[in-house]
PDB file of C-alpha atoms in Angstrom:
ATOM      1  CA  SER A   1      -2.637  22.407  -8.306  1.00  0.00           C
ATOM      2  CA  GLN A   2      -3.724  18.748  -7.523  1.00  0.00           C
ATOM      3  CA  GLN A   3      -2.261  15.983  -9.491  1.00  0.00           C
ATOM      4  CA  GLY A   4      -5.421  13.678  -9.118  1.00  0.00           C
ATOM      5  CA  GLU A   5      -9.106  15.010  -9.922  1.00  0.00           C
ATOM      6  CA  GLU A   6     -11.713  12.618  -9.333  1.00  0.00           C
ATOM      7  CA  ASP A   7     -14.843  12.644 -11.319  1.00  0.00           C
ATOM      8  CA  PRO A   8     -17.872  12.672 -10.640  1.00  0.00           C
ATOM      9  CA  GLN A   9     -17.610  14.867  -7.238  1.00  0.00           C
ATOM     10  CA  ALA A  10     -20.746  13.229  -6.078  1.00  0.00           C
ATOM     11  CA  LEU A  11     -22.700   9.917  -6.970  1.00  0.00           C
ATOM     12  CA  SER A  12     -25.990   8.620  -5.458  1.00  0.00           C
ATOM     13  CA  ILE A  13     -26.852   4.983  -6.109  1.00  0.00           C
ATOM     14  CA  GLN A  14     -29.189   2.267  -4.994  1.00  0.00           C
ATOM     15  CA  GLU A  15     -28.073  -0.591  -2.714  1.00  0.00           C
ATOM     16  CA  GLY A  16     -26.894  -3.460  -4.850  1.00  0.00           C
ATOM     17  CA  GLU A  17     -26.079  -1.334  -7.893  1.00  0.00           C
ATOM     18  CA  ASN A  18     -22.330  -0.768  -9.014  1.00  0.00           C
ATOM     19  CA  ALA A  19     -20.380   2.698  -8.440  1.00  0.00           C
ATOM     20  CA  THR A  20     -18.036   3.932 -10.799  1.00  0.00           C
ATOM     21  CA  MET A  21     -15.694   6.827 -10.270  1.00  0.00           C
ATOM     22  CA  ASN A  22     -12.668   8.222 -12.305  1.00  0.00           C
ATOM     23  CA  CYS A  23      -9.468   9.817 -11.602  1.00  0.00           C
ATOM     24  CA  SER A  24      -7.266  11.815 -13.796  1.00  0.00           C
ATOM     25  CA  TYR A  25      -3.672  12.943 -13.231  1.00  0.00           C
ATOM     26  CA  LYS A  26      -1.231  15.110 -14.948  1.00  0.00           C
ATOM     27  CA  THR A  27       2.451  13.826 -14.677  1.00  0.00           C
ATOM     28  CA  SER A  28       4.041  10.567 -14.800  1.00  0.00           C
ATOM     29  CA  ILE A  29       3.469   8.334 -11.865  1.00  0.00           C
ATOM     30  CA  ASN A  30       4.944   5.479  -9.760  1.00  0.00           C
ATOM     31  CA  ASN A  31       1.690   4.162  -8.489  1.00  0.00           C
ATOM     32  CA  LEU A  32      -1.837   5.182  -7.984  1.00  0.00           C
ATOM     33  CA  GLN A  33      -3.767   4.611  -4.663  1.00  0.00           C
ATOM     34  CA  TRP A  34      -7.372   4.625  -3.771  1.00  0.00           C
ATOM     35  CA  TYR A  35      -8.490   5.612  -0.248  1.00  0.00           C
ATOM     36  CA  ARG A  36     -11.891   5.739   1.369  1.00  0.00           C
ATOM     37  CA  GLN A  37     -12.761   8.235   4.108  1.00  0.00           C
ATOM     38  CA  ASN A  38     -15.917   7.808   6.144  1.00  0.00           C
ATOM     39  CA  SER A  39     -17.356  11.289   7.269  1.00  0.00           C
ATOM     40  CA  GLY A  40     -15.158  12.813   9.885  1.00  0.00           C
ATOM     41  CA  ARG A  41     -12.906   9.738  10.072  1.00  0.00           C
ATOM     42  CA  GLY A  42      -9.403   8.996   8.618  1.00  0.00           C
ATOM     43  CA  LEU A  43      -8.380   7.371   5.540  1.00  0.00           C
ATOM     44  CA  VAL A  44      -8.574   3.719   4.765  1.00  0.00           C
ATOM     45  CA  HIS A  45      -6.089   2.535   2.151  1.00  0.00           C
ATOM     46  CA  LEU A  46      -8.183   0.375  -0.399  1.00  0.00           C
ATOM     47  CA  ILE A  47      -5.847  -0.589  -3.249  1.00  0.00           C
ATOM     48  CA  LEU A  48      -2.447   0.424  -4.950  1.00  0.00           C
ATOM     49  CA  ILE A  49      -2.018  -0.085  -8.727  1.00  0.00           C
ATOM     50  CA  ARG A  50       1.391   0.270 -10.088  1.00  0.00           C
ATOM     51  CA  SER A  51       1.944   2.216 -13.245  1.00  0.00           C
ATOM     52  CA  ASN A  52       2.907  -0.959 -15.065  1.00  0.00           C
ATOM     53  CA  GLU A  53      -0.456  -2.888 -14.147  1.00  0.00           C
ATOM     54  CA  ARG A  54      -3.645  -2.296 -16.100  1.00  0.00           C
ATOM     55  CA  GLU A  55      -6.212  -3.773 -13.627  1.00  0.00           C
ATOM     56  CA  LYS A  56      -6.407  -4.837  -9.970  1.00  0.00           C
ATOM     57  CA  HIS A  57      -8.949  -6.577  -8.044  1.00  0.00           C
ATOM     58  CA  SER A  58      -9.718  -6.591  -4.293  1.00  0.00           C
ATOM     59  CA  GLY A  59     -13.163  -7.985  -3.169  1.00  0.00           C
ATOM     60  CA  ARG A  60     -15.823  -6.109  -4.348  1.00  0.00           C
ATOM     61  CA  LEU A  61     -13.310  -3.351  -5.937  1.00  0.00           C
ATOM     62  CA  ARG A  62     -11.894  -3.150  -9.327  1.00  0.00           C
ATOM     63  CA  VAL A  63      -9.204  -0.469 -10.406  1.00  0.00           C
ATOM     64  CA  THR A  64      -8.055   0.185 -13.837  1.00  0.00           C
ATOM     65  CA  LEU A  65      -5.172   2.309 -14.871  1.00  0.00           C
ATOM     66  CA  ASP A  66      -4.471   3.881 -18.164  1.00  0.00           C
ATOM     67  CA  THR A  67      -1.156   5.573 -18.378  1.00  0.00           C
ATOM     68  CA  SER A  68      -1.514   6.714 -21.885  1.00  0.00           C
ATOM     69  CA  LYS A  69      -4.745   8.592 -20.798  1.00  0.00           C
ATOM     70  CA  LYS A  70      -3.441   9.467 -17.462  1.00  0.00           C
ATOM     71  CA  SER A  71      -6.564   8.111 -15.792  1.00  0.00           C
ATOM     72  CA  SER A  72      -7.793   5.464 -13.451  1.00  0.00           C
ATOM     73  CA  SER A  73     -11.403   4.261 -12.505  1.00  0.00           C
ATOM     74  CA  LEU A  74     -12.514   2.446  -9.194  1.00  0.00           C
ATOM     75  CA  LEU A  75     -15.485   0.418  -9.593  1.00  0.00           C
ATOM     76  CA  ILE A  76     -17.412  -1.000  -6.479  1.00  0.00           C
ATOM     77  CA  THR A  77     -19.624  -3.745  -7.216  1.00  0.00           C
ATOM     78  CA  ALA A  78     -22.985  -4.836  -5.606  1.00  0.00           C
ATOM     79  CA  SER A  79     -22.683  -1.719  -3.365  1.00  0.00           C
ATOM     80  CA  ARG A  80     -23.682  -1.735   0.238  1.00  0.00           C
ATOM     81  CA  ALA A  81     -24.711   1.224   2.802  1.00  0.00           C
ATOM     82  CA  ALA A  82     -21.374   0.897   4.331  1.00  0.00           C
ATOM     83  CA  ASP A  83     -19.903   1.784   1.124  1.00  0.00           C
ATOM     84  CA  THR A  84     -21.191   5.533   1.834  1.00  0.00           C
ATOM     85  CA  ALA A  85     -18.118   7.586   1.921  1.00  0.00           C
ATOM     86  CA  SER A  86     -15.628   9.722   0.109  1.00  0.00           C
ATOM     87  CA  TYR A  87     -13.193   8.190  -2.167  1.00  0.00           C
ATOM     88  CA  PHE A  88      -9.801   9.694  -3.077  1.00  0.00           C
ATOM     89  CA  CYS A  89      -7.382   8.835  -5.466  1.00  0.00           C
ATOM     90  CA  ALA A  90      -3.698   9.696  -4.536  1.00  0.00           C
ATOM     91  CA  THR A  91      -0.628   9.476  -6.948  1.00  0.00           C
ATOM     92  CA  ASP A  92       2.779   8.868  -6.073  1.00  0.00           C
ATOM     93  CA  ALA A  93       5.116  10.487  -8.622  1.00  0.00           C
ATOM     94  CA  TYR A  94       8.301   8.754  -7.916  1.00  0.00           C
ATOM     95  CA  ASP A  95       8.599  10.646  -4.558  1.00  0.00           C
ATOM     96  CA  TYR A  96       7.177  10.596  -1.300  1.00  0.00           C
ATOM     97  CA  LYS A  97       4.481  12.891  -1.682  1.00  0.00           C
ATOM     98  CA  LEU A  98       1.097  11.562  -2.257  1.00  0.00           C
ATOM     99  CA  SER A  99      -1.158  13.997  -4.495  1.00  0.00           C
ATOM    100  CA  PHE A 100      -4.727  13.833  -3.521  1.00  0.00           C
ATOM    101  CA  GLY A 101      -7.865  14.687  -5.619  1.00  0.00           C
ATOM    102  CA  ALA A 102     -10.890  16.322  -3.875  1.00  0.00           C
ATOM    103  CA  GLY A 103     -12.566  13.086  -3.919  1.00  0.00           C
ATOM    104  CA  THR A 104     -15.896  11.514  -4.926  1.00  0.00           C
ATOM    105  CA  THR A 105     -18.710  11.582  -2.245  1.00  0.00           C
ATOM    106  CA  VAL A 106     -20.626   8.222  -2.816  1.00  0.00           C
ATOM    107  CA  THR A 107     -23.935   7.849  -1.269  1.00  0.00           C
ATOM    108  CA  VAL A 108     -25.548   4.313  -1.475  1.00  0.00           C
ATOM    109  CA  ARG A 109     -29.478   4.404  -0.796  1.00  0.00           C
ATOM    110  CA  ALA A 110     -30.995   1.733   1.116  1.00  0.00           C
TER     111      ALA A 110
ATOM    112  CA  ASN B   1       0.684  -3.595  16.121  1.00  0.00           C
ATOM    113  CA  ALA B   2      -1.335  -0.467  16.672  1.00  0.00           C
ATOM    114  CA  GLY B   3      -1.706   1.620  13.766  1.00  0.00           C
ATOM    115  CA  VAL B   4      -0.616   5.443  13.491  1.00  0.00           C
ATOM    116  CA  MET B   5      -1.875   6.995  16.525  1.00  0.00           C
ATOM    117  CA  GLN B   6      -2.802  10.743  16.569  1.00  0.00           C
ATOM    118  CA  ASN B   7      -3.901  12.922  19.297  1.00  0.00           C
ATOM    119  CA  PRO B   8      -5.999  14.721  20.288  1.00  0.00           C
ATOM    120  CA  ARG B   9      -8.758  13.622  17.858  1.00  0.00           C
ATOM    121  CA  HIS B  10     -10.298  17.117  18.216  1.00  0.00           C
ATOM    122  CA  LEU B  11      -8.814  20.378  19.374  1.00  0.00           C
ATOM    123  CA  VAL B  12     -10.199  23.517  19.799  1.00  0.00           C
ATOM    124  CA  ARG B  13      -8.127  26.686  20.002  1.00  0.00           C
ATOM    125  CA  ARG B  14      -8.834  30.562  20.263  1.00  0.00           C
ATOM    126  CA  ARG B  15      -7.342  32.755  17.773  1.00  0.00           C
ATOM    127  CA  GLY B  16      -3.832  33.214  18.790  1.00  0.00           C
ATOM    128  CA  GLN B  17      -3.188  30.293  20.883  1.00  0.00           C
ATOM    129  CA  GLU B  18      -0.843  27.409  20.022  1.00  0.00           C
ATOM    130  CA  ALA B  19      -1.851  24.097  18.584  1.00  0.00           C
ATOM    131  CA  ARG B  20       0.266  21.102  18.994  1.00  0.00           C
ATOM    132  CA  LEU B  21      -0.896  17.972  17.159  1.00  0.00           C
ATOM    133  CA  ARG B  22       0.987  14.703  17.946  1.00  0.00           C
ATOM    134  CA  CYS B  23       1.694  11.400  15.917  1.00  0.00           C
ATOM    135  CA  SER B  24       2.938   8.267  16.719  1.00  0.00           C
ATOM    136  CA  PRO B  25       3.897   6.152  13.772  1.00  0.00           C
ATOM    137  CA  MET B  26       3.218   2.644  13.363  1.00  0.00           C
ATOM    138  CA  LYS B  27       5.803   0.251  15.059  1.00  0.00           C
ATOM    139  CA  GLY B  28       9.076  -0.010  13.005  1.00  0.00           C
ATOM    140  CA  HIS B  29       8.234   3.027  10.833  1.00  0.00           C
ATOM    141  CA  SER B  30      10.629   5.668  10.712  1.00  0.00           C
ATOM    142  CA  HIS B  31       9.223   8.021   8.234  1.00  0.00           C
ATOM    143  CA  VAL B  32       6.429  10.452   8.887  1.00  0.00           C
ATOM    144  CA  TYR B  33       4.201  12.697   6.587  1.00  0.00           C
ATOM    145  CA  TRP B  34       1.836  15.313   7.645  1.00  0.00           C
ATOM    146  CA  TYR B  35      -1.080  16.266   5.499  1.00  0.00           C
ATOM    147  CA  ARG B  36      -3.832  19.040   5.993  1.00  0.00           C
ATOM    148  CA  GLN B  37      -7.298  18.576   4.631  1.00  0.00           C
ATOM    149  CA  LEU B  38      -9.419  21.454   4.385  1.00  0.00           C
ATOM    150  CA  PRO B  39     -13.486  21.098   4.425  1.00  0.00           C
ATOM    151  CA  GLU B  40     -14.543  19.521   1.059  1.00  0.00           C
ATOM    152  CA  GLU B  41     -11.113  19.158  -0.197  1.00  0.00           C
ATOM    153  CA  GLY B  42      -8.406  16.366  -0.649  1.00  0.00           C
ATOM    154  CA  LEU B  43      -5.230  16.118   1.447  1.00  0.00           C
ATOM    155  CA  LYS B  44      -2.272  18.261   0.843  1.00  0.00           C
ATOM    156  CA  PHE B  45       1.166  17.351   1.683  1.00  0.00           C
ATOM    157  CA  MET B  46       2.906  19.493   4.420  1.00  0.00           C
ATOM    158  CA  VAL B  47       6.079  17.994   5.527  1.00  0.00           C
ATOM    159  CA  TYR B  48       8.131  14.876   5.410  1.00  0.00           C
ATOM    160  CA  LEU B  49      10.353  13.801   8.464  1.00  0.00           C
ATOM    161  CA  GLN B  50      12.684  11.071   9.407  1.00  0.00           C
ATOM    162  CA  LYS B  51      13.921  10.806  12.993  1.00  0.00           C
ATOM    163  CA  GLU B  52      15.591  14.134  14.018  1.00  0.00           C
ATOM    164  CA  ASN B  53      15.396  15.290  10.502  1.00  0.00           C
ATOM    165  CA  ILE B  54      13.079  17.232   8.387  1.00  0.00           C
ATOM    166  CA  ILE B  55      13.360  16.094   4.662  1.00  0.00           C
ATOM    167  CA  ASP B  56      10.784  18.131   2.987  1.00  0.00           C
ATOM    168  CA  GLU B  57       8.646  20.967   4.326  1.00  0.00           C
ATOM    169  CA  SER B  58       7.789  22.574   0.963  1.00  0.00           C
ATOM    170  CA  GLY B  59       4.065  22.111   1.759  1.00  0.00           C
ATOM    171  CA  MET B  60       4.360  24.016   4.983  1.00  0.00           C
ATOM    172  CA  PRO B  61       3.026  27.327   5.483  1.00  0.00           C
ATOM    173  CA  LYS B  62       6.435  29.524   5.943  1.00  0.00           C
ATOM    174  CA  GLU B  63       5.234  31.211   9.069  1.00  0.00           C
ATOM    175  CA  ARG B  64       3.750  29.941  12.151  1.00  0.00           C
ATOM    176  CA  PHE B  65       3.891  26.068  11.359  1.00  0.00           C
ATOM    177  CA  SER B  66       6.827  23.931  12.343  1.00  0.00           C
ATOM    178  CA  ALA B  67       7.338  20.037  12.679  1.00  0.00           C
ATOM    179  CA  GLU B  68       9.667  17.909  14.415  1.00  0.00           C
ATOM    180  CA  PHE B  69      10.313  14.128  14.864  1.00  0.00           C
ATOM    181  CA  PRO B  70      12.429  13.598  17.865  1.00  0.00           C
ATOM    182  CA  LYS B  71      14.686  10.684  18.607  1.00  0.00           C
ATOM    183  CA  GLU B  72      12.195   9.598  21.165  1.00  0.00           C
ATOM    184  CA  GLY B  73       8.492  10.201  21.242  1.00  0.00           C
ATOM    185  CA  PRO B  74       5.909  11.386  18.873  1.00  0.00           C
ATOM    186  CA  SER B  75       6.156  13.522  15.678  1.00  0.00           C
ATOM    187  CA  ILE B  76       4.796  16.896  16.550  1.00  0.00           C
ATOM    188  CA  LEU B  77       2.958  19.504  14.359  1.00  0.00           C
ATOM    189  CA  ARG B  78       2.888  22.925  15.989  1.00  0.00           C
ATOM    190  CA  ILE B  79       0.708  25.984  14.810  1.00  0.00           C
ATOM    191  CA  GLN B  80       1.576  29.257  16.451  1.00  0.00           C
ATOM    192  CA  GLN B  81      -0.873  32.219  16.846  1.00  0.00           C
ATOM    193  CA  VAL B  82      -3.589  30.002  15.312  1.00  0.00           C
ATOM    194  CA  VAL B  83      -5.959  31.787  12.955  1.00  0.00           C
ATOM    195  CA  ARG B  84      -9.490  30.694  11.747  1.00  0.00           C
ATOM    196  CA  GLY B  85      -8.094  29.564   8.322  1.00  0.00           C
ATOM    197  CA  ASP B  86      -5.767  26.969  10.164  1.00  0.00           C
ATOM    198  CA  SER B  87      -9.288  24.998  10.910  1.00  0.00           C
ATOM    199  CA  ALA B  88      -8.912  21.869   9.247  1.00  0.00           C
ATOM    200  CA  ALA B  89      -8.180  18.089   9.767  1.00  0.00           C
ATOM    201  CA  TYR B  90      -4.318  17.356   9.904  1.00  0.00           C
ATOM    202  CA  PHE B  91      -3.353  13.591   9.141  1.00  0.00           C
ATOM    203  CA  CYS B  92      -0.138  11.987   9.796  1.00  0.00           C
ATOM    204  CA  ALA B  93       0.796   8.942   7.862  1.00  0.00           C
ATOM    205  CA  SER B  94       4.035   6.677   8.339  1.00  0.00           C
ATOM    206  CA  SER B  95       5.788   4.255   5.979  1.00  0.00           C
ATOM    207  CA  PRO B  96       8.720   1.829   6.963  1.00  0.00           C
ATOM    208  CA  ILE B  97      10.731   3.023   3.914  1.00  0.00           C
ATOM    209  CA  LYS B  98      11.215   6.415   2.035  1.00  0.00           C
ATOM    210  CA  GLY B  99       7.897   7.419   0.592  1.00  0.00           C
ATOM    211  CA  THR B 100       5.767   5.170  -1.572  1.00  0.00           C
ATOM    212  CA  GLY B 101       8.303   4.966  -4.284  1.00  0.00           C
ATOM    213  CA  MET B 102       8.836   1.436  -3.242  1.00  0.00           C
ATOM    214  CA  ASN B 103       5.106   0.733  -4.138  1.00  0.00           C
ATOM    215  CA  THR B 104       4.340   0.731  -0.294  1.00  0.00           C
ATOM    216  CA  GLU B 105       0.971   2.127   0.786  1.00  0.00           C
ATOM    217  CA  ALA B 106       1.264   4.810   3.452  1.00  0.00           C
ATOM    218  CA  PHE B 107      -0.763   4.160   6.683  1.00  0.00           C
ATOM    219  CA  PHE B 108      -2.541   7.047   8.035  1.00  0.00           C
ATOM    220  CA  GLY B 109      -3.892   8.041  11.327  1.00  0.00           C
ATOM    221  CA  GLN B 110      -7.592   9.201  12.360  1.00  0.00           C
ATOM    222  CA  GLY B 111      -6.439  12.732  12.101  1.00  0.00           C
ATOM    223  CA  THR B 112      -6.732  15.700  14.438  1.00  0.00           C
ATOM    224  CA  ARG B 113      -9.563  18.036  13.704  1.00  0.00           C
ATOM    225  CA  LEU B 114      -8.502  21.584  14.763  1.00  0.00           C
ATOM    226  CA  THR B 115     -11.219  24.168  14.995  1.00  0.00           C
ATOM    227  CA  VAL B 116     -10.208  27.863  15.817  1.00  0.00           C
ATOM    228  CA  VAL B 117     -12.802  29.964  17.276  1.00  0.00           C
TER     229      VAL B 117
END
């Protein structure tokens, strides 16, 4: 079964609004990473948060990690049309295998 | 420094043919990982290789699939006698050290989209 599970499956927002998506996982992790995938393209690494970190920022992205709840959230502020993509969380459980969720598809309407 | 290079980007094969997918890791990276993405799903780990060694192939189907990473040249994912269910996007990632256990991001290629007709 997949380690990471994103929620919601799909999200539609107006340009300029914020987008929040969540990821839950089952086992202890070393770190959690968020990736973006534009339709039919490869994965772009967005941010990595370590298990001993609670929050991390990168530009318009804010990631939180709650290891007690085994969950993470990705917030995209002031969304743009170019943010339209699928977003995946991937967990690293102290080995080399990244476990991906099924992703959240974000559509930003102009 | 070029990123992870995969080719071809798109590959169409008839049922029963062989598919060969190639991956050149980033310069200086000696660890390669293959993942498969079925439509509307996340990526699933297939195999982890170092130069001339298969470290973990626990995610590989037991039959028809094989992978190698020779001393020289790219890593190859080979699928023999393809079936329609093999249609998917296959991604390769590389890292300079073992896995992401050292908090290192994995760099992904653009993927090869295999269509079996």
